[in-house]
Coordinates of C-alpha atoms in Angstrom, one line a residue:
Chain A
M1 CA 78.5 -68.2 74.9
S2 CA 75.3 -69.1 73.3
E3 CA 77.0 -69.1 70.0
I4 CA 79.3 -71.8 71.0
D5 CA 76.4 -73.7 72.4
M6 CA 74.6 -73.4 69.1
A7 CA 77.7 -74.6 67.3
V8 CA 77.9 -77.6 69.5
I9 CA 74.2 -78.5 69.4
K10 CA 73.5 -77.7 65.8
P11 CA 76.7 -77.8 63.9
E12 CA 75.0 -78.0 60.6
M13 CA 73.5 -74.5 61.0
M14 CA 77.0 -73.0 61.1
K15 CA 78.3 -74.8 58.1
P16 CA 78.2 -72.8 55.0
Y17 CA 77.6 -75.7 52.7
V18 CA 74.8 -77.9 51.9
W19 CA 74.7 -81.1 49.8
L20 CA 72.3 -81.4 46.9
Q21 CA 71.5 -84.4 44.9
T22 CA 70.4 -83.8 41.4
S23 CA 68.4 -85.9 39.0
D24 CA 71.3 -88.0 37.9
D25 CA 72.1 -88.9 41.4
S26 CA 75.3 -86.8 41.6
I27 CA 75.8 -84.9 44.7
Q28 CA 77.1 -81.4 44.9
Q29 CA 78.3 -79.1 47.6
V30 CA 76.8 -75.7 47.5
E31 CA 77.1 -72.6 49.7
Q32 CA 74.3 -72.6 52.0
E33 CA 73.2 -69.0 51.7
I34 CA 73.0 -69.3 48.0
A35 CA 71.0 -72.5 48.2
M36 CA 68.7 -71.0 50.7
F37 CA 67.5 -68.7 48.1
C38 CA 65.4 -71.5 46.8
P39 CA 62.3 -72.0 49.0
L40 CA 62.3 -75.7 48.5
I41 CA 65.9 -76.2 49.7
C42 CA 65.3 -73.8 52.5
Q43 CA 62.4 -75.8 53.6
E44 CA 64.3 -79.0 53.5
I45 CA 67.1 -77.6 55.6
I46 CA 65.0 -76.0 58.2
Q47 CA 62.2 -78.3 58.6
K48 CA 63.9 -81.6 58.0
G49 CA 67.5 -80.8 58.8
M50 CA 68.7 -82.4 55.6
G51 CA 71.7 -81.5 53.5
S52 CA 74.3 -81.3 56.2
S53 CA 76.4 -84.1 54.9
K54 CA 76.9 -86.2 51.9
N55 CA 74.8 -88.9 53.3
C56 CA 71.7 -86.9 53.9
A57 CA 71.9 -84.8 50.8
I58 CA 68.8 -83.0 49.8
C59 CA 67.2 -84.8 46.9
L60 CA 66.1 -82.3 44.4
P61 CA 63.1 -82.9 42.1
Q62 CA 63.8 -84.8 39.0
Q63 CA 63.4 -81.8 36.8
V64 CA 66.6 -80.4 38.1
S65 CA 69.6 -81.7 36.2
P66 CA 73.1 -80.7 37.1
A67 CA 73.2 -78.2 34.2
M68 CA 70.0 -76.6 35.3
L69 CA 71.1 -76.6 38.9
S70 CA 74.2 -74.6 38.0
L71 CA 72.1 -72.1 36.1
I72 CA 69.8 -71.7 39.0
L73 CA 72.6 -71.3 41.4
D74 CA 74.2 -68.6 39.2
Y75 CA 70.9 -66.8 39.3
C76 CA 70.7 -67.2 43.1
R77 CA 74.2 -66.1 43.6
F78 CA 73.6 -62.9 41.7
H79 CA 70.3 -62.0 43.2
Q80 CA 70.8 -62.8 46.8
V81 CA 73.4 -60.1 47.1
P82 CA 71.4 -57.3 48.6
G83 CA 73.4 -54.4 47.3
R84 CA 72.4 -54.6 43.7
S85 CA 70.3 -52.0 42.0
N86 CA 67.1 -52.8 40.1
K87 CA 68.7 -51.9 36.8
E88 CA 71.5 -54.3 37.4
R89 CA 69.2 -57.1 38.2
K90 CA 67.0 -56.4 35.2
S91 CA 69.9 -56.4 32.8
Y92 CA 71.3 -59.6 34.4
D93 CA 67.9 -61.2 33.9
E94 CA 67.7 -60.2 30.3
K95 CA 71.0 -61.8 29.6
F96 CA 70.2 -64.7 31.7
V97 CA 67.3 -65.8 29.6
R98 CA 69.1 -65.5 26.3
I99 CA 69.5 -69.3 26.0
D100 CA 68.1 -71.7 23.5
T101 CA 64.5 -72.5 23.8
E102 CA 64.9 -76.0 25.0
R103 CA 67.0 -75.1 27.9
L104 CA 64.7 -72.2 28.6
C105 CA 61.8 -74.6 28.9
E106 CA 63.9 -77.0 31.1
L107 CA 64.9 -74.1 33.3
T108 CA 61.3 -73.0 33.7
S109 CA 60.4 -76.5 34.8
A110 CA 63.3 -76.8 37.2
A111 CA 62.7 -73.4 38.7
D112 CA 59.1 -74.3 39.2
S113 CA 60.0 -77.5 41.0
L114 CA 62.2 -75.6 43.3
Q115 CA 59.5 -73.0 43.9
L116 CA 61.7 -70.2 42.9
K117 CA 59.0 -67.9 41.8
P118 CA 61.0 -64.9 40.5
L119 CA 62.9 -67.2 38.1
V120 CA 59.7 -68.9 37.1
D121 CA 58.1 -65.6 36.2
L122 CA 61.2 -64.5 34.3
T123 CA 61.5 -67.6 32.3
S124 CA 57.7 -67.8 31.6
R125 CA 57.8 -64.3 30.3
A126 CA 60.7 -65.0 28.1
L127 CA 58.9 -68.0 26.7
A128 CA 55.8 -65.9 26.1
R129 CA 57.9 -63.4 24.2
I130 CA 59.2 -66.2 22.0
I131 CA 55.7 -67.5 21.2
E132 CA 54.3 -64.0 20.6
G133 CA 53.7 -63.0 17.1
K134 CA 54.5 -66.3 15.5
S135 CA 52.3 -68.4 13.3
P136 CA 51.4 -71.9 14.4
E137 CA 53.8 -73.4 12.0
E138 CA 56.7 -71.4 13.4
I139 CA 55.7 -72.3 16.9
R140 CA 55.7 -75.9 16.0
D141 CA 59.2 -75.5 14.5
I142 CA 60.6 -73.8 17.5
F143 CA 59.4 -76.3 20.0
H144 CA 59.7 -79.3 17.8
L145 CA 56.1 -80.3 18.3
P146 CA 54.5 -82.2 15.4
D147 CA 51.1 -81.2 14.4
D148 CA 48.3 -83.4 15.8
L149 CA 45.2 -81.4 15.1
T150 CA 42.6 -82.3 12.5
E151 CA 41.6 -79.7 10.0
E152 CA 38.4 -78.7 11.9
E153 CA 40.2 -78.4 15.1
K154 CA 42.5 -75.8 13.5
L155 CA 39.5 -73.6 12.8
E156 CA 39.8 -71.7 16.0
P157 CA 38.9 -68.0 16.3
L158 CA 41.9 -66.6 14.6
R159 CA 41.9 -63.1 13.5
N160 CA 42.6 -62.0 10.0
I161 CA 45.2 -59.3 9.7
T162 CA 45.6 -59.8 6.1
A163 CA 46.3 -57.2 3.5
D164 CA 43.8 -58.9 1.3
P165 CA 42.6 -56.2 -1.1
R166 CA 39.0 -57.3 -0.8
I167 CA 39.1 -56.8 2.9
R168 CA 40.6 -53.4 2.4
L169 CA 37.9 -52.5 -0.1
L170 CA 35.3 -53.6 2.3
N171 CA 36.9 -51.5 5.0
R172 CA 37.0 -48.5 2.8
L173 CA 33.3 -49.0 2.0
Y174 CA 32.5 -49.1 5.6
A175 CA 34.5 -46.0 6.3
K176 CA 32.8 -44.2 3.5
K177 CA 29.4 -45.2 4.6
R178 CA 30.1 -44.2 8.1
K179 CA 31.4 -40.9 7.0
E180 CA 28.4 -40.2 4.8
L181 CA 26.1 -40.8 7.7
K182 CA 28.1 -38.5 9.9
E183 CA 28.1 -35.8 7.3
R184 CA 24.3 -35.9 7.1
E185 CA 24.1 -35.6 10.8
R186 CA 26.6 -32.8 10.8
L187 CA 24.7 -30.9 8.1
K188 CA 21.5 -31.2 10.1
N189 CA 23.3 -29.9 13.1
I190 CA 24.6 -27.0 11.2
E191 CA 21.2 -26.2 9.9
V192 CA 19.7 -26.0 13.3
E193 CA 21.6 -22.8 13.9
E194 CA 19.6 -21.1 11.1
E195 CA 16.3 -22.2 12.4
H196 CA 13.5 -19.8 12.3
V197 CA 12.5 -18.2 15.6
D198 CA 10.1 -20.0 17.8
E199 CA 7.1 -17.7 17.9
R200 CA 5.1 -19.5 20.5
S201 CA 5.5 -18.5 24.1
V202 CA 7.3 -20.7 26.5
D203 CA 4.1 -21.5 28.3
D204 CA 2.5 -22.7 25.2
L205 CA 5.4 -25.0 24.6
L206 CA 5.3 -26.3 28.1
S207 CA 1.7 -27.2 27.9
F208 CA 2.3 -28.7 24.6
I209 CA 5.1 -30.8 25.9
N210 CA 3.3 -31.9 29.0
G211 CA 0.2 -32.7 27.0
N212 CA 2.2 -34.9 24.7
E213 CA 3.9 -37.0 27.3
G214 CA 2.4 -40.2 25.8
E215 CA 3.4 -39.5 22.3
P216 CA 7.0 -39.6 21.9
K217 CA 7.5 -38.6 18.3
G218 CA 9.2 -35.5 17.3
V219 CA 11.1 -34.2 20.2
K220 CA 14.6 -32.9 20.3
T221 CA 17.2 -34.9 22.2
S222 CA 20.2 -33.9 24.0
K223 CA 23.3 -34.3 22.0
N224 CA 24.7 -37.6 22.6
K225 CA 26.9 -39.5 20.3
K226 CA 25.3 -42.8 21.1
K227 CA 21.9 -41.4 20.6
N228 CA 22.7 -40.0 17.3
R229 CA 24.1 -43.3 16.2
R230 CA 21.1 -45.1 17.5
K231 CA 18.8 -42.8 15.8
K232 CA 20.3 -43.8 12.5
E233 CA 19.8 -47.4 13.3
Q234 CA 16.3 -46.9 14.5
Q235 CA 15.4 -44.9 11.5
K236 CA 16.4 -47.7 9.4
N237 CA 14.4 -50.2 11.4
S238 CA 11.3 -48.3 12.1
S239 CA 8.8 -47.6 9.5
S240 CA 5.7 -45.6 9.1
K241 CA 4.5 -46.1 12.6
E242 CA 6.6 -43.1 13.3
T243 CA 4.1 -41.0 11.5
S244 CA 2.8 -38.4 13.9
E245 CA -0.4 -36.5 13.6
L246 CA 0.8 -34.1 16.1
D247 CA 1.6 -30.6 15.3
K248 CA 5.0 -30.0 16.6
K249 CA 7.3 -27.2 16.1
E250 CA 10.0 -28.1 13.6
V251 CA 13.1 -28.0 15.4
N252 CA 15.8 -29.8 13.8
G253 CA 16.3 -32.1 10.9
H254 CA 17.4 -35.0 12.9
D255 CA 15.6 -34.7 16.2
I256 CA 12.6 -36.8 15.8
R257 CA 13.6 -40.3 15.8
H258 CA 13.6 -41.4 19.4
Q259 CA 11.0 -43.6 20.7
S260 CA 12.3 -44.6 24.0
S261 CA 10.8 -42.9 27.0
E262 CA 14.2 -42.1 28.3
A263 CA 15.0 -40.1 25.2
E264 CA 11.7 -38.5 25.6
R265 CA 12.3 -37.2 29.0
I266 CA 15.7 -35.9 28.1
S267 CA 14.5 -34.5 25.0
E268 CA 11.7 -32.7 26.7
S269 CA 14.1 -31.0 29.0
S270 CA 16.4 -30.1 26.3
Y271 CA 13.5 -28.9 24.2
L272 CA 12.7 -26.5 27.0
H273 CA 16.2 -25.4 27.0
Y274 CA 16.0 -24.9 23.3
A275 CA 12.8 -23.0 23.5
E276 CA 14.2 -20.6 26.0
D277 CA 17.3 -20.0 24.0
G278 CA 15.4 -19.4 20.9
T279 CA 17.6 -20.2 18.0
S280 CA 20.5 -21.4 19.9
T281 CA 21.3 -25.0 19.4
P282 CA 22.8 -27.2 22.2
K283 CA 26.3 -27.7 21.5
S284 CA 26.7 -30.8 19.4
D285 CA 28.9 -33.4 20.8
D286 CA 28.8 -34.8 17.4
G287 CA 30.8 -31.9 16.2
D288 CA 33.7 -33.3 18.2
I289 CA 33.8 -36.5 16.5
Y290 CA 32.8 -35.6 13.0
D291 CA 35.3 -34.7 10.3
G292 CA 34.9 -31.7 8.2
I293 CA 32.2 -31.8 5.7
D294 CA 33.1 -33.7 2.6
P295 CA 32.9 -31.1 -0.1
A296 CA 31.7 -33.5 -2.7
L297 CA 28.9 -34.6 -0.5
K298 CA 28.0 -31.1 0.4
E299 CA 27.8 -30.2 -3.2
K300 CA 25.6 -33.1 -3.9
I301 CA 23.3 -32.2 -1.1
D302 CA 23.2 -28.6 -2.3
R303 CA 22.2 -29.7 -5.7
E304 CA 19.5 -31.9 -4.3
V305 CA 18.2 -29.1 -2.3
E306 CA 17.9 -26.7 -5.1
D307 CA 16.2 -29.3 -7.2
F308 CA 13.8 -30.1 -4.6
A309 CA 13.0 -26.5 -3.9
R310 CA 12.4 -25.9 -7.6
R311 CA 10.0 -28.7 -7.7
L312 CA 8.2 -27.6 -4.7
N313 CA 7.6 -24.2 -5.9
S314 CA 6.5 -25.2 -9.3
D315 CA 4.1 -28.0 -8.1
W316 CA 2.5 -26.5 -5.2
P317 CA 1.6 -22.9 -5.8
E318 CA -2.1 -23.3 -5.4
R319 CA -1.9 -25.5 -2.4
M320 CA 0.5 -23.0 -0.9
Q321 CA -2.2 -20.4 -1.0
E322 CA -4.8 -22.8 0.3
L323 CA -2.9 -23.9 3.2
L324 CA -1.6 -20.6 4.1
S325 CA -5.0 -19.3 4.6
S326 CA -6.3 -22.3 6.6
G327 CA -3.3 -23.3 8.6
Q328 CA -2.0 -20.1 9.7
D329 CA -1.5 -20.9 13.3
R330 CA -0.7 -24.4 12.7
K331 CA 3.0 -24.9 12.4
T332 CA 3.8 -28.2 11.1
L333 CA 6.8 -30.2 11.8
L334 CA 9.1 -32.1 9.9
F335 CA 8.5 -35.6 11.0
N336 CA 9.7 -38.9 10.2
T337 CA 7.4 -40.9 8.0
D338 CA 9.6 -42.9 5.8
G339 CA 13.0 -43.1 4.3
F340 CA 12.5 -40.4 1.8
L341 CA 11.9 -37.8 4.4
R342 CA 14.7 -39.0 6.5
R343 CA 17.2 -39.0 3.7
H344 CA 16.2 -35.6 2.6
A345 CA 15.8 -34.2 6.0
C346 CA 18.9 -32.2 5.7
M347 CA 17.6 -30.9 2.5
F348 CA 14.4 -29.8 4.1
S349 CA 16.2 -27.8 6.6
L350 CA 18.2 -26.1 3.9
V351 CA 15.2 -25.5 1.9
L352 CA 13.6 -23.9 4.9
Q353 CA 15.8 -21.0 4.7
Y354 CA 15.0 -20.5 1.1
F355 CA 11.4 -21.3 1.0
P356 CA 9.9 -21.3 4.5
F357 CA 6.3 -21.2 3.5
S358 CA 6.6 -23.8 0.9
I359 CA 8.0 -26.3 3.1
I360 CA 5.5 -25.7 5.8
C361 CA 2.7 -26.1 3.4
F362 CA 4.1 -29.2 2.0
L363 CA 4.4 -30.8 5.3
A364 CA 1.0 -29.7 6.4
E365 CA -0.2 -31.5 3.4
L366 CA 1.3 -34.7 4.7
Chain B
M1 CA 44.7 -113.3 -3.9
A2 CA 47.3 -110.7 -2.8
K3 CA 50.8 -111.9 -3.5
R4 CA 52.9 -112.0 -0.4
P5 CA 56.2 -110.7 -1.4
C6 CA 58.0 -112.5 1.4
P7 CA 57.0 -114.4 4.5
S8 CA 56.5 -111.7 7.0
Q9 CA 59.2 -111.5 9.6
N10 CA 56.7 -110.2 12.1
P11 CA 55.6 -112.8 14.7
R12 CA 52.6 -110.7 15.5
V13 CA 51.1 -111.5 12.1
D14 CA 49.8 -114.8 13.4
N15 CA 47.5 -113.1 15.8
L16 CA 45.9 -111.0 13.2
N17 CA 42.8 -111.8 11.2
D18 CA 42.7 -112.1 7.4
V19 CA 42.0 -108.4 6.7
E20 CA 44.9 -107.4 8.9
R21 CA 47.2 -109.8 7.2
L22 CA 46.2 -108.5 3.8
L23 CA 46.8 -105.0 5.0
D24 CA 50.2 -105.9 6.3
A25 CA 51.1 -107.6 3.1
F26 CA 49.9 -104.6 1.0
L27 CA 51.8 -102.2 3.1
S28 CA 55.0 -104.1 3.0
L29 CA 54.9 -103.5 -0.7
S30 CA 56.2 -100.0 0.1
D31 CA 59.6 -101.6 0.6
L32 CA 59.7 -102.8 -2.9
P33 CA 62.2 -100.8 -4.8
S34 CA 60.6 -101.4 -8.2
L35 CA 57.1 -100.5 -7.0
S36 CA 55.0 -98.7 -9.5
L37 CA 51.5 -99.0 -8.1
D38 CA 49.9 -97.0 -10.9
L39 CA 51.1 -99.3 -13.6
S40 CA 50.0 -102.4 -11.7
F41 CA 46.6 -100.8 -11.1
E42 CA 46.2 -100.1 -14.8
R43 CA 47.1 -103.6 -15.8
L44 CA 44.7 -105.0 -13.3
L45 CA 42.0 -102.7 -14.6
H46 CA 42.5 -103.8 -18.2
S47 CA 42.4 -107.4 -17.2
L48 CA 39.0 -107.1 -15.7
P49 CA 35.7 -106.7 -17.6
P50 CA 35.0 -103.0 -18.5
D51 CA 32.1 -102.7 -16.1
S52 CA 34.0 -103.5 -13.0
D53 CA 33.9 -100.9 -10.3
L54 CA 37.6 -101.3 -9.5
I55 CA 38.3 -97.6 -9.8
D56 CA 35.6 -96.7 -7.3
R57 CA 36.7 -99.4 -4.9
A58 CA 40.3 -98.2 -5.1
L59 CA 39.2 -94.7 -4.4
K60 CA 37.2 -95.8 -1.4
M61 CA 39.8 -98.1 0.0
G62 CA 42.5 -95.6 -0.6
S63 CA 40.7 -92.9 1.3
L64 CA 39.8 -95.2 4.2
L65 CA 43.5 -96.2 4.5
L66 CA 44.6 -92.6 4.3
D67 CA 42.2 -91.6 7.1
A68 CA 43.3 -94.4 9.3
A69 CA 46.9 -93.5 8.8
K70 CA 46.3 -89.8 9.5
H71 CA 44.4 -90.6 12.7
S72 CA 47.3 -92.8 13.9
S73 CA 49.8 -90.2 12.9
R74 CA 48.0 -87.6 15.0
K75 CA 47.9 -89.9 17.9
R76 CA 51.6 -90.5 17.6
A77 CA 52.3 -86.8 17.4
S78 CA 50.1 -86.3 20.5
N79 CA 52.1 -88.9 22.4
H80 CA 55.3 -87.4 21.4
N81 CA 54.2 -83.9 22.4
S82 CA 53.1 -85.0 25.8
L83 CA 56.5 -86.5 26.5
A84 CA 58.6 -83.9 24.7
W85 CA 57.0 -80.8 26.2
P86 CA 58.9 -80.0 29.4
L87 CA 56.4 -77.8 31.1
P88 CA 53.6 -79.1 33.3
P89 CA 50.1 -77.8 32.3
D90 CA 49.9 -75.2 34.9
L91 CA 53.2 -73.6 33.8
T92 CA 52.0 -73.8 30.2
I93 CA 48.9 -72.0 31.1
K94 CA 50.9 -69.4 33.0
V95 CA 53.0 -68.8 29.9
F96 CA 49.9 -68.5 27.7
S97 CA 48.3 -66.1 30.1
M98 CA 51.1 -63.7 29.3
L99 CA 50.3 -63.8 25.6
D100 CA 48.1 -61.4 23.8
T101 CA 44.8 -62.8 22.4
Q102 CA 46.0 -63.3 18.8
S103 CA 49.1 -65.1 19.8
L104 CA 47.0 -67.2 22.1
C105 CA 44.8 -68.2 19.2
Y106 CA 47.9 -69.1 17.1
A107 CA 49.4 -71.1 19.9
S108 CA 46.2 -73.1 20.3
A109 CA 46.3 -74.0 16.6
T110 CA 49.7 -75.5 17.1
C111 CA 49.0 -78.8 18.6
S112 CA 46.4 -80.4 20.8
L113 CA 48.5 -80.0 24.0
F114 CA 48.6 -76.3 23.5
S115 CA 45.1 -76.2 22.4
K116 CA 44.0 -77.8 25.6
C117 CA 46.1 -75.5 27.8
A118 CA 44.9 -72.5 25.8
K119 CA 41.3 -73.1 26.8
D120 CA 42.0 -72.4 30.4
P121 CA 40.1 -69.3 31.7
L122 CA 43.3 -67.7 33.0
C123 CA 44.5 -67.2 29.5
Y124 CA 41.5 -65.1 28.6
A125 CA 41.7 -62.6 31.4
N126 CA 42.7 -59.7 29.1
L127 CA 40.9 -60.0 25.8
D128 CA 42.1 -57.8 23.0
L129 CA 39.8 -58.4 20.0
T130 CA 40.5 -55.1 18.1
T131 CA 41.2 -55.5 14.5
L132 CA 42.2 -53.4 11.5
V133 CA 39.2 -54.5 9.5
P134 CA 35.9 -55.9 10.7
K135 CA 36.7 -59.5 11.1
V136 CA 35.7 -60.5 14.6
N137 CA 32.1 -61.3 14.9
N138 CA 29.7 -62.1 17.7
A139 CA 30.4 -65.7 17.9
V140 CA 34.1 -65.2 18.4
V141 CA 33.4 -62.7 21.2
A142 CA 31.0 -65.0 22.8
T143 CA 33.4 -67.9 22.7
M144 CA 36.2 -65.9 24.3
I145 CA 34.0 -64.4 27.0
Q146 CA 32.6 -67.8 27.8
R147 CA 36.1 -69.3 28.1
A148 CA 37.2 -66.5 30.3
G149 CA 34.3 -66.9 32.7
K150 CA 35.1 -65.4 36.0
A151 CA 38.7 -64.6 35.0
L152 CA 37.7 -61.9 32.6
R153 CA 39.3 -58.6 33.6
S154 CA 39.6 -56.5 30.5
L155 CA 37.9 -56.5 27.1
K156 CA 38.7 -54.5 24.0
L157 CA 36.5 -54.8 21.0
G158 CA 36.0 -53.2 17.7
V159 CA 37.8 -51.8 14.7
V160 CA 40.8 -49.7 15.3
P161 CA 42.8 -48.4 12.4
G162 CA 46.4 -49.2 13.2
A163 CA 45.6 -51.7 15.8
T164 CA 47.5 -54.8 16.8
T165 CA 50.2 -55.0 14.3
L166 CA 52.1 -58.3 14.5
G167 CA 54.2 -57.7 11.5
S168 CA 55.6 -60.9 10.3
C169 CA 52.5 -63.0 10.7
P170 CA 51.2 -64.6 7.5
P171 CA 47.5 -64.0 6.9
F172 CA 45.2 -66.6 8.5
V173 CA 41.7 -67.0 7.5
C174 CA 39.3 -66.6 10.4
T175 CA 36.6 -69.1 10.7
I176 CA 34.9 -70.0 13.9
R177 CA 33.0 -73.2 13.2
H178 CA 34.8 -75.2 15.8
S179 CA 34.3 -72.6 18.5
I180 CA 30.6 -72.4 17.7
V181 CA 30.2 -76.1 18.5
E182 CA 31.5 -75.4 21.9
V183 CA 29.4 -72.4 22.6
S184 CA 26.5 -74.0 24.3
N185 CA 24.8 -70.7 25.1
F186 CA 23.8 -70.2 21.5
S187 CA 20.6 -71.7 20.3
W188 CA 20.8 -72.7 16.7
N189 CA 17.4 -71.4 16.0
D190 CA 18.2 -68.0 17.2
K191 CA 18.3 -65.9 14.1
R192 CA 20.3 -63.2 15.8
S193 CA 23.1 -65.4 16.7
R194 CA 23.1 -67.0 13.3
Q195 CA 23.4 -63.7 11.6
G196 CA 26.2 -62.8 13.9
R197 CA 28.0 -66.0 12.9
E198 CA 27.8 -65.5 9.2
S199 CA 28.8 -62.0 9.0
S200 CA 32.1 -60.5 10.0
I201 CA 30.4 -57.6 11.8
L202 CA 29.8 -57.1 15.4
T203 CA 26.1 -56.5 16.0
R204 CA 24.5 -54.9 19.0
C205 CA 24.2 -58.2 20.8
C206 CA 28.0 -58.7 20.8
L207 CA 28.2 -57.8 24.5
S208 CA 25.3 -60.0 25.6
P209 CA 27.6 -62.9 26.7
L210 CA 28.8 -60.6 29.5
S211 CA 25.4 -61.1 31.1
G212 CA 25.3 -64.8 30.5
D213 CA 26.1 -67.5 33.0
G214 CA 24.4 -65.5 35.7
G215 CA 26.6 -62.4 34.9
A216 CA 29.8 -64.2 35.9
P217 CA 31.9 -62.9 33.1
G218 CA 30.9 -59.3 33.6
A219 CA 31.0 -59.3 37.3
L220 CA 34.8 -58.8 37.7
L221 CA 35.4 -56.9 34.4
R222 CA 37.6 -53.9 35.1
K223 CA 38.2 -52.5 31.7
L224 CA 36.0 -52.2 28.7
H225 CA 37.1 -50.5 25.5
L226 CA 34.8 -50.4 22.5
Y227 CA 35.9 -48.9 19.2
N228 CA 33.7 -48.1 16.2
I229 CA 31.0 -50.7 16.8
E230 CA 28.5 -49.3 14.4
R231 CA 25.6 -51.4 15.3
M232 CA 25.8 -50.9 19.0
D233 CA 22.8 -49.2 20.4
N234 CA 21.8 -47.8 23.7
A235 CA 19.7 -50.6 25.0
S236 CA 22.3 -53.3 24.4
L237 CA 25.1 -51.1 25.7
S238 CA 23.2 -50.4 28.9
V239 CA 22.4 -54.0 29.4
A240 CA 26.0 -54.9 29.0
L241 CA 27.2 -52.1 31.3
S242 CA 24.7 -53.1 34.0
A243 CA 26.3 -56.6 33.9
C244 CA 29.7 -55.1 34.8
P245 CA 29.5 -53.6 38.3
S246 CA 33.2 -53.5 38.9
L247 CA 34.1 -51.5 35.8
L248 CA 36.9 -49.0 36.4
D249 CA 38.0 -48.1 32.9
L250 CA 35.4 -47.5 30.2
E251 CA 36.2 -46.2 26.7
I252 CA 33.8 -46.0 23.9
V253 CA 34.8 -44.6 20.6
G254 CA 32.8 -44.1 17.5
L255 CA 29.3 -44.9 18.4

């Protein structure tokens, strides 16, 4: 009953066709349910009741030419059928956008004017895929756009992915330098494990640490990749102000570079941990990221160490005796005074195993 | 003095002043089939006393004319582009926002229309500035972050072996003079920023733009990946991280 009423009152709602007028003023008849897929047309029909006859055909935006309209209608016709799987739709879409670039652009524009968002997304992505990976010259060719930029304007932040041999050499130098630094760190880490036993009591150490709150020089830090890296930076930057007059237990070749209070606190806690464990070294995170020791580098360091040890023993025999007698309960630390010490810090730790007294005396001297 | 090859057909000539008429006459020489400008110039040069500055004048006028012509040619190209390019700016920006950062840069070097659209913040939401070799420096990072503004969602920075490989691209030299002019945050007297500009290395201040502009760029940043930035240190990193309260995905390699 009501259906017939509806048919009488609103005949256009039952008609399956709508009339669309394209940019060239030609009028087409289109199945309603397909056309309704486009939000703009839908709106026109429902809100304004247009499109029911040739006379009140819906005027489409001027970006929609007849060719574009037929393409869009094809798209709508395919997608408005509910029974299609996602895979089907996807493969249809892929084929659909395999048209020449000009038409693709037009299609994007037309779809946008009809507010057909899925098609806009599809075509935009297709355009983006076309532009991707092309040089400016190629892009200009594809879209037939003459160049209208001045030379300066072209100097935008472009990245150089060249295979320029100079860049490659530079890269290799960087890599080598980085590796070298890592090796040094790694060596120092390894040497920690062969440290001499801490002879002072825990209480002693505690009081020592607490008493030295304000002097953040040679304390062990918790292993932290960032901190290690930062240490290297800091050691390059800082100078002799790092000289410490404190007597601190030598712990590690690379421990003593932190000057921030944050590091201080952490290092204090880890120092305690270290003291309790004796010779154990906190597991080095660095070990995870460092490569195996470069054998050439290790050899070089070994040689340096032997050299240094020889020199030490030959130059300082008297002083050794002197200092031994006077500074018996003074254990000195390896601390960071300048680049020389830093660079040879790893050597010091190696030397320590060979010539423990010599190194201590030498440092006491400093 | 200039010989008029033929009375100009152009009715507009009457409204021009003398210079413009001369120019018109000179340029209509290009229609002459038997034109050999170099010979005529030589002959003129020899006819004058030896101390005349004809050569310098020719150089000067030649370059002036060339510049004027180039300028007009660019304008013509711009006009053509604005008519020929079918997409409205917002669609163009939408397409660009689907491009990776390098393609975006290439696209913006294509023409002024693209260049303008490529400066929209939406295009810089996902920045991937990783390179195979150290090439991106602080100024580049700063420019990009500044352009992103509030739209910045993910940032990848550093040197990754085997990173972005866009195979068929010819090498393009990276210079960032133009972008520096735009970066108003930098003070030219700031030694730090100048160092960053001249080198190709990321220094520890490379993430400082995240805190700039009242922290707007960092505020909505979701993803931050840093690879092998040697000079990064704790302090700068923590400053940068504190400027990114919405961070969900943080990856730091090689510090």
